[in-house]
C-alpha positions as MATLAB code, in Angstrom:
seq = 'MNKVIVVKSFTLRGIHELSQNPQKYIFKLKKAKSVAIIACDAGVRIISVMAR';
ca = [
     125.187   50.578   93.092;
     123.535   51.733   89.853;
     121.623   54.424   91.756;
     124.893   55.942   92.961;
     126.244   56.086   89.413;
     123.043   57.720   88.135;
     123.109   60.351   90.895;
     126.802   61.029   90.266;
     126.310   61.478   86.517;
     123.243   63.671   87.105;
     125.194   65.840   89.547;
     128.149   66.199   87.210;
     125.831   67.090   84.328;
     124.131   69.710   86.519;
     127.474   71.232   87.502;
     128.539   71.370   83.862;
     125.262   73.015   82.844;
     125.574   75.485   85.711;
     129.057   76.499   84.582;
     127.779   76.949   81.012;
     124.673   79.003   81.884;
     124.769   80.456   85.419;
     122.256   83.255   84.699;
     119.455   80.706   84.275;
     120.019   79.346   87.762;
     120.559   82.763   89.342;
     117.154   83.832   87.974;
     115.524   80.679   89.381;
     117.133   81.240   92.796;
     115.959   84.855   92.894;
     112.437   83.789   91.947;
     112.393   81.078   94.642;
     113.678   83.581   97.200;
     110.915   86.072   96.364;
     108.266   83.330   96.619;
     109.638   82.299  100.030;
     109.545   85.916  101.246;
     105.916   86.295  100.097;
     104.957   83.024  101.808;
     106.618   84.055  105.087;
     104.954   87.460  104.980;
     101.551   85.861  104.389;
     102.177   83.429  107.255;
     102.983   86.279  109.638;
      99.827   88.134  108.603;
      97.664   85.032  109.073;
      99.123   84.410  112.534;
      98.567   88.044  113.537;
      94.936   87.857  112.380;
      94.409   84.624  114.302;
      95.971   86.157  117.433;
      93.424   88.963  117.513;
];
């Protein structure tokens, strides 16, 4: 039961912080998206090299 309370308080704190400073999280999401795009592009190139 204590784990549920900890997760709930952590989630509420995160939501409060997000409402106070959304730019910080938008920047992190954009950075994660660009990393994912680079990783997918590299994966496609590796597969195409292996297919040859």
